[in-house]
mmCIF file of C-alpha atoms in Angstrom:
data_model
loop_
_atom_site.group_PDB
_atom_site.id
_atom_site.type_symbol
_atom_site.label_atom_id
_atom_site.label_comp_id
_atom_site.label_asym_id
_atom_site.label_seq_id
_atom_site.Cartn_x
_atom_site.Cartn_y
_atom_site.Cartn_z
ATOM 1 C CA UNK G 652 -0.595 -12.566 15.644
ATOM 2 C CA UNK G 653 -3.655 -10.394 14.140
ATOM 3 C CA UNK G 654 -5.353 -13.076 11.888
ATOM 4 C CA UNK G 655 -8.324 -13.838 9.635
ATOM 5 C CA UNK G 656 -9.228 -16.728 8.275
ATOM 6 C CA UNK G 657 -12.389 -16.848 5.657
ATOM 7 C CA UNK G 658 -13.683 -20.528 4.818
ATOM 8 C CA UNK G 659 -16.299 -21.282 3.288
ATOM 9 C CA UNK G 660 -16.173 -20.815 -0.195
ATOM 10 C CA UNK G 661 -16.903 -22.943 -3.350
ATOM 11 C CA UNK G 662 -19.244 -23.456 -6.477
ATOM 12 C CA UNK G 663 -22.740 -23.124 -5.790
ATOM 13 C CA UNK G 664 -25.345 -23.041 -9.105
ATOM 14 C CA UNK G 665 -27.436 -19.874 -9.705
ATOM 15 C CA UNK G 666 -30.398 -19.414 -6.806
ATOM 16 C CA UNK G 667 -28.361 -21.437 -4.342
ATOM 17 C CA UNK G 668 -26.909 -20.458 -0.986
ATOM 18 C CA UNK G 669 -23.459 -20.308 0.597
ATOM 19 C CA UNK G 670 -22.670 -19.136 4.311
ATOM 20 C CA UNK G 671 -19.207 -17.944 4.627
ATOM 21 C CA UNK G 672 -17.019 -17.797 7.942
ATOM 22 C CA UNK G 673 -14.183 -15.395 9.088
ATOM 23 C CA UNK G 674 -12.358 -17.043 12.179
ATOM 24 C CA UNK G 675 -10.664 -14.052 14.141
ATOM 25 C CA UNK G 676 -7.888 -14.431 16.307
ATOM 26 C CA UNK G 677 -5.126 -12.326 17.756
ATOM 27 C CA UNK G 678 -7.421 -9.239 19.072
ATOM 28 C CA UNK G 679 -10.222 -8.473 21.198
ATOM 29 C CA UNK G 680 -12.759 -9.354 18.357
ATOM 30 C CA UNK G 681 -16.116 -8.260 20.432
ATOM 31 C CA UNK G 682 -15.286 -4.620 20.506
ATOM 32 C CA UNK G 683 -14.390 -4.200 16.698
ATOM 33 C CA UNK G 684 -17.054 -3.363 13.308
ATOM 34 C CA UNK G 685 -16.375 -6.044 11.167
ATOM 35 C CA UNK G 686 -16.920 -5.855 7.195
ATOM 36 C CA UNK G 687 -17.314 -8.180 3.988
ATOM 37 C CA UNK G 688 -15.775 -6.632 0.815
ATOM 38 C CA UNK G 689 -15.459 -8.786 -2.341
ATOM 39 C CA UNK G 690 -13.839 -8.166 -5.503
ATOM 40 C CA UNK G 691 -14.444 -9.601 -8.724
ATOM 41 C CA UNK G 692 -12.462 -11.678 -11.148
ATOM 42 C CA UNK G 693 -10.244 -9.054 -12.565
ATOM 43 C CA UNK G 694 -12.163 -6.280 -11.071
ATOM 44 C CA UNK G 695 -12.331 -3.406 -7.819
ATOM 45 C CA UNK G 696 -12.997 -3.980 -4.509
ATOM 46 C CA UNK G 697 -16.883 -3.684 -3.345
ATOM 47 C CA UNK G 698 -17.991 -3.343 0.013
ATOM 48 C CA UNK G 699 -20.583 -5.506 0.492
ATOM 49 C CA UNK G 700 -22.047 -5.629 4.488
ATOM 50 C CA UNK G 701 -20.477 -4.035 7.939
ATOM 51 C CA UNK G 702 -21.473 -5.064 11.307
ATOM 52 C CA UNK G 703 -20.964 -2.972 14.220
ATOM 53 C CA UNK G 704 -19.329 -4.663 17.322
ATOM 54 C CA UNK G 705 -22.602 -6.029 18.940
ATOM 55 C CA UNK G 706 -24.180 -6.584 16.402
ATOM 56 C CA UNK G 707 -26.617 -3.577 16.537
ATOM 57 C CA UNK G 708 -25.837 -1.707 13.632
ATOM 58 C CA UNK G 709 -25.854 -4.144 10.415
ATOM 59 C CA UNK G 710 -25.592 -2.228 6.608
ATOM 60 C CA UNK G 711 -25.396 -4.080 3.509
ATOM 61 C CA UNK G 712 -24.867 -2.567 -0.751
ATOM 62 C CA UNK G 713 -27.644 -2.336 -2.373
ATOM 63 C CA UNK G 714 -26.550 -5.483 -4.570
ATOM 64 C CA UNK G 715 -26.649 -7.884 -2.246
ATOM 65 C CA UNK G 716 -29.718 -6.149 0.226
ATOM 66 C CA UNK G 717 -32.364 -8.910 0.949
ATOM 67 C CA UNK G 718 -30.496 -11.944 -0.292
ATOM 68 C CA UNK G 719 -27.107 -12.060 2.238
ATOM 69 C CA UNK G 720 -27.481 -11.252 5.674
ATOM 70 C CA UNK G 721 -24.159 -10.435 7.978
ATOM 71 C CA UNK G 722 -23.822 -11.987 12.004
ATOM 72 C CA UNK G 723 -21.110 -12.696 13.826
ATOM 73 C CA UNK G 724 -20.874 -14.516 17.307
ATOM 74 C CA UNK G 725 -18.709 -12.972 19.724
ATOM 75 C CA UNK G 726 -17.594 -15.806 22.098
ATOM 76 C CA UNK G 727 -16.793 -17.869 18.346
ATOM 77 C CA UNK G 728 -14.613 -14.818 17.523
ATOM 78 C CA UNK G 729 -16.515 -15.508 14.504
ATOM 79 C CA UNK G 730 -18.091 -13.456 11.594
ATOM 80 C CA UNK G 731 -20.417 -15.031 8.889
ATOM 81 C CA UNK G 732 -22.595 -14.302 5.406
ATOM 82 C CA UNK G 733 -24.988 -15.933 4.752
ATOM 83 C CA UNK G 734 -25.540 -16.030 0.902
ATOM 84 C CA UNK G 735 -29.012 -17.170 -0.350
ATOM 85 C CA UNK G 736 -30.272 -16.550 -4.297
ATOM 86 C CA UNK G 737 -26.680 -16.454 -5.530
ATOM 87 C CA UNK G 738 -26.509 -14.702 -8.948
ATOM 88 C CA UNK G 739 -23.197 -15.017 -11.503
ATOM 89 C CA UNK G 740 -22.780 -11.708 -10.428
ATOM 90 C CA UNK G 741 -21.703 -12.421 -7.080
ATOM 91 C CA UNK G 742 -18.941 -14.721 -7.843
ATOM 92 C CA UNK G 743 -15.842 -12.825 -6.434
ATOM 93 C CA UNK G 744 -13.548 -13.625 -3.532
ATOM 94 C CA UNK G 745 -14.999 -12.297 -0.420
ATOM 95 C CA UNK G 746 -12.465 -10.788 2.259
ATOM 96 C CA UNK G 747 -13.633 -10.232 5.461
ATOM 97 C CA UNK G 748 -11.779 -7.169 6.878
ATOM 98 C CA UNK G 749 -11.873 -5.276 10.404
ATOM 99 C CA UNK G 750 -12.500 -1.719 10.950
ATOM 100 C CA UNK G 751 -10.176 0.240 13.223
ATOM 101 C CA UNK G 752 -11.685 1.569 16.152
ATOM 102 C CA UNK G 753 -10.255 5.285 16.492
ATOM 103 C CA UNK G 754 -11.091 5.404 12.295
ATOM 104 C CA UNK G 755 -13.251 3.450 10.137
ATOM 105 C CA UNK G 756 -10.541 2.096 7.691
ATOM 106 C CA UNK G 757 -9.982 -1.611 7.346
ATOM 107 C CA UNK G 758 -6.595 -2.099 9.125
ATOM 108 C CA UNK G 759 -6.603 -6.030 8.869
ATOM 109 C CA UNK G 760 -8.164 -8.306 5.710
ATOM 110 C CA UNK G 761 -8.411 -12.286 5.688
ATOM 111 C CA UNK G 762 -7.136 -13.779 2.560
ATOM 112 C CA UNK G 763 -10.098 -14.531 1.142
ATOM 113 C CA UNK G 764 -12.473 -17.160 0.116
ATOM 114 C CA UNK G 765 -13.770 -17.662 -3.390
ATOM 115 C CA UNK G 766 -16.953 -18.368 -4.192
ATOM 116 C CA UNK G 767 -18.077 -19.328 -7.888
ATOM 117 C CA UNK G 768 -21.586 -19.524 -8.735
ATOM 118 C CA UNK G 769 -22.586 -21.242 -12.385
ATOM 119 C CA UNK G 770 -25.893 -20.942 -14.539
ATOM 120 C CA UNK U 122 -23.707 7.280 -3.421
ATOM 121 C CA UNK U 123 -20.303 8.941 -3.536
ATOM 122 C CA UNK U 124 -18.360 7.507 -6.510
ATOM 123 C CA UNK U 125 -14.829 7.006 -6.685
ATOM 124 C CA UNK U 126 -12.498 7.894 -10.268
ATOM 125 C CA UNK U 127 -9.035 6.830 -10.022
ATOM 126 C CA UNK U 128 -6.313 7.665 -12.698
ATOM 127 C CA UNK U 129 -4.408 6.704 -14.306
ATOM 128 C CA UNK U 130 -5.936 3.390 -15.317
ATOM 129 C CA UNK U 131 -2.369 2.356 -15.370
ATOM 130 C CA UNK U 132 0.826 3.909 -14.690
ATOM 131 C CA UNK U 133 4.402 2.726 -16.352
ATOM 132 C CA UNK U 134 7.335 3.867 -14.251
ATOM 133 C CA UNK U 135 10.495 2.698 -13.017
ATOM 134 C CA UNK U 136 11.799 2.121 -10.025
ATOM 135 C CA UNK U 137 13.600 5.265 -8.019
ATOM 136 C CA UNK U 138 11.068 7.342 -9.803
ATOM 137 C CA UNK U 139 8.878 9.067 -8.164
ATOM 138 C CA UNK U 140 4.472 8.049 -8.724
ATOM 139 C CA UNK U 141 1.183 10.063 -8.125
ATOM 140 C CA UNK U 142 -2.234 8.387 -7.922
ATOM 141 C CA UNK U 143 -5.301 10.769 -8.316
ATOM 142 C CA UNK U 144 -8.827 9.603 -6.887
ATOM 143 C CA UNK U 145 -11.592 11.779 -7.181
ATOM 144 C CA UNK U 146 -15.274 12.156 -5.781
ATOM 145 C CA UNK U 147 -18.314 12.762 -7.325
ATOM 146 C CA UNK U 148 -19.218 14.944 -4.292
ATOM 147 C CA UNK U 149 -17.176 16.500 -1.453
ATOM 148 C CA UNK U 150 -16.424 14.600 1.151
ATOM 149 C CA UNK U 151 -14.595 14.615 4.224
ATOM 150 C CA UNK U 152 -11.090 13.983 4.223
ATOM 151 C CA UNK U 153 -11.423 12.270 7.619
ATOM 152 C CA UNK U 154 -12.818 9.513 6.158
ATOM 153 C CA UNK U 155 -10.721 8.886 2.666
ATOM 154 C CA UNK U 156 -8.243 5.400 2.651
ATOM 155 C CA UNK U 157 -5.123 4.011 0.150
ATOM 156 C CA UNK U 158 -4.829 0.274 -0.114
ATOM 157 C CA UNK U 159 -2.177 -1.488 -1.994
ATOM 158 C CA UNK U 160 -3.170 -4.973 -3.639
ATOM 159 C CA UNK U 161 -0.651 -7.359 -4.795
ATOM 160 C CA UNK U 162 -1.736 -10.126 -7.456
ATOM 161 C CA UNK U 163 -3.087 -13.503 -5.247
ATOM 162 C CA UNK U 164 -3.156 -11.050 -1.880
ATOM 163 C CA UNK U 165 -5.151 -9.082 0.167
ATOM 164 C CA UNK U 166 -5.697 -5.408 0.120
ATOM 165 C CA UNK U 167 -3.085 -3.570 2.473
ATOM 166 C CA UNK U 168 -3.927 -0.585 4.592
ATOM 167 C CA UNK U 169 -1.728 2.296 3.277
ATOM 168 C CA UNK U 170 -3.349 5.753 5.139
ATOM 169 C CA UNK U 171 -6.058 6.544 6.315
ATOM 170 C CA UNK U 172 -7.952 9.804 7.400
ATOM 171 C CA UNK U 173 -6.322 11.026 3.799
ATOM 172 C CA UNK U 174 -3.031 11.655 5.246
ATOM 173 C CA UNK U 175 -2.616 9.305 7.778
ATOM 174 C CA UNK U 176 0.091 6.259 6.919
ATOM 175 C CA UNK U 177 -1.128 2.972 8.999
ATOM 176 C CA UNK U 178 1.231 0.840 10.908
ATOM 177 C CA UNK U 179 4.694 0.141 9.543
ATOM 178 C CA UNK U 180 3.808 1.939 6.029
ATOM 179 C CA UNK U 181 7.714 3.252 5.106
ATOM 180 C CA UNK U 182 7.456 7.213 4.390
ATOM 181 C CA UNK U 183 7.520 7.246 1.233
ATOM 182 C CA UNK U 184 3.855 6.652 0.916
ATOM 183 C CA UNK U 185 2.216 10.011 1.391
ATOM 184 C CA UNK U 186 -1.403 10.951 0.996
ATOM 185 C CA UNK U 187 -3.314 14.540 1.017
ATOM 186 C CA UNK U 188 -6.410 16.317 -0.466
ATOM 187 C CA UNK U 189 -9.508 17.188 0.208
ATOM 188 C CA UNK U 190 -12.803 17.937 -0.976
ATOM 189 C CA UNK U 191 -13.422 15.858 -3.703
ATOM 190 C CA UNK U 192 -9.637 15.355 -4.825
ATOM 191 C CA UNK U 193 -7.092 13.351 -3.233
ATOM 192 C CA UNK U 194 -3.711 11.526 -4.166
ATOM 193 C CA UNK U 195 -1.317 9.039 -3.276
ATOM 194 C CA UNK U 196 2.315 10.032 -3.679
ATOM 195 C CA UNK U 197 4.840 7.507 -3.838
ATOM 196 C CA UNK U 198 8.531 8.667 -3.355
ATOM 197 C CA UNK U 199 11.389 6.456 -5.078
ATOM 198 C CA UNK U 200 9.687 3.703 -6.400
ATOM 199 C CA UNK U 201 11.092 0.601 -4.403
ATOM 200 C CA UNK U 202 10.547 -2.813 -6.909
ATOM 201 C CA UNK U 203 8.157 -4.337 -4.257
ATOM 202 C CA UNK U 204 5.485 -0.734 -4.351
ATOM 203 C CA UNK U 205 4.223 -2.311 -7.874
ATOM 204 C CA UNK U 206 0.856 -3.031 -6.974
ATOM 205 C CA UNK U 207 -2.410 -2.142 -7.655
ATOM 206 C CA UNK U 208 -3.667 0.608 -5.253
ATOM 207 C CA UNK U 209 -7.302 1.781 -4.366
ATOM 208 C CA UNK U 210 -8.771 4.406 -2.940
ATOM 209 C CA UNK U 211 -12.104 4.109 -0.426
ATOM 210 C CA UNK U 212 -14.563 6.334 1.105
ATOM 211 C CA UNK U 213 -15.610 4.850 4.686
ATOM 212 C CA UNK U 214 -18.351 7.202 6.246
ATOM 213 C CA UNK U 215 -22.093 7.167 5.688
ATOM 214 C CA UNK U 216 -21.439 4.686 2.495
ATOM 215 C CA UNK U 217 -18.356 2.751 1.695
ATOM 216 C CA UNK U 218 -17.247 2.715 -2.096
ATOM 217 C CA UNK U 219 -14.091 2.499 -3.540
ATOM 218 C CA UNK U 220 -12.520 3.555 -6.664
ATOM 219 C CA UNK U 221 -11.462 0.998 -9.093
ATOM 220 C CA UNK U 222 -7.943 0.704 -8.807
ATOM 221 C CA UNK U 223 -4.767 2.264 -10.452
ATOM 222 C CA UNK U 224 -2.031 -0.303 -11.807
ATOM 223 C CA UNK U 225 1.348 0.332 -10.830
ATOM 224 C CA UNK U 226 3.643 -1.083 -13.267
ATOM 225 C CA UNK U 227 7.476 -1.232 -14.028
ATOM 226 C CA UNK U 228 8.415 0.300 -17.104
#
């Protein structure tokens, strides 16, 4: 079965940091674009970083540019976010979500992880 | 950066009837690159179609997408109870946004 699994999540107070895992299983992980998207109590969806397959081509919204930083590890079947000066703003629950490789679309979403930050 | 209006905010209808979910683009872009997810409260988003038109794996038929340009909808054929969902649209190429959301609702 296609699966994956975020972990990672919790409450974390304003300026702290939070690293966030996606365990894949089910596919050939290595040759997919991966993506974070979060969404907002009550809100949309926002993309937030992609990462291309190895790892070469890495993009990230303006909102979170500087402060999280996407990886992934390939034999792990792993993705991660690292999430340093956490604002209120970014509490959401972050998916993690793959790309399909004849389109860009995200064809398969963890079920999130929640992360909380407080002032 | 590309934004994404869907309407309605919310949409009342009953099942067997039939729904259609605008999103629209601040600038042209290409329908190659335009997606449909449907959300369901506590889940995550579910790949509807893709490439505008496009339904994904095991989507029934009576999800149908089309536009272009800067204007695109979702059309959903005979409401079934279990299409009440929230449903977004996304632009995937060069940026990724996506629109914020219609609600699906029974009447």
């Amino acid at each position: 079965e296609v699966q994956l699994v975020e972990s990672g999540g919790g409450l974390v107070k304003s300026g702290g940091s939070l690293r966030l895992s996606c365990a894949a299983s089910g596919f050939s992980f290595s040759i997919y674009s991966m993506n974070w998207v979060r969404q907002a109590p009550g809100k949309g969806l926002e993309w937030v970083s992609s990462i291309s397959s190895g790892s070469r081509y890495i993009h990230y919204a303006d909102s979170v540019r500087g402060r999280f930083t996407i990886s992934r590890d390939n034999s792990k079947t792993s993705l991660y976010l690292q999430m340093n000066n956490l604002r209120a703003e970014d509490t959401a629950v972050y998916y993690c979500a793959r790309e399909m490789i004849t389109d860009a679309a995200f064809d398969v979403w963890g079920q999130g992880t929640m992360v909380t930050i407080s002032s | 950066e590309i934004v994404l209006t869907q309407s309605p905010g919310t949409l009342s209808l009953s099942p067997g009837e039939g729904a259609t979910l605008s999103c629209r683009a601040s600038q042209s872009v290409s329908s190659s690159y335009l997606a449909w997810y449907q959300q369901k409260p506590g889940q995550a988003p579910r790949l509807l179609i893709y490439g505008a038109t496009t339904r994904a794996t095991g989507i029934p038929d009576r999800f149908s997408g089309s536009g272009s340009g800067t204007d695109f909808t979702l059309t959903i054929s005979r409401l079934e109870p279990e299409d009440f969902a929230v449903y977004h649209c996304q632009h995937y190429i060069s940026s990724i946004t996506f629109g914020q959301g219609t609600r699906l609702e029974i009447k």
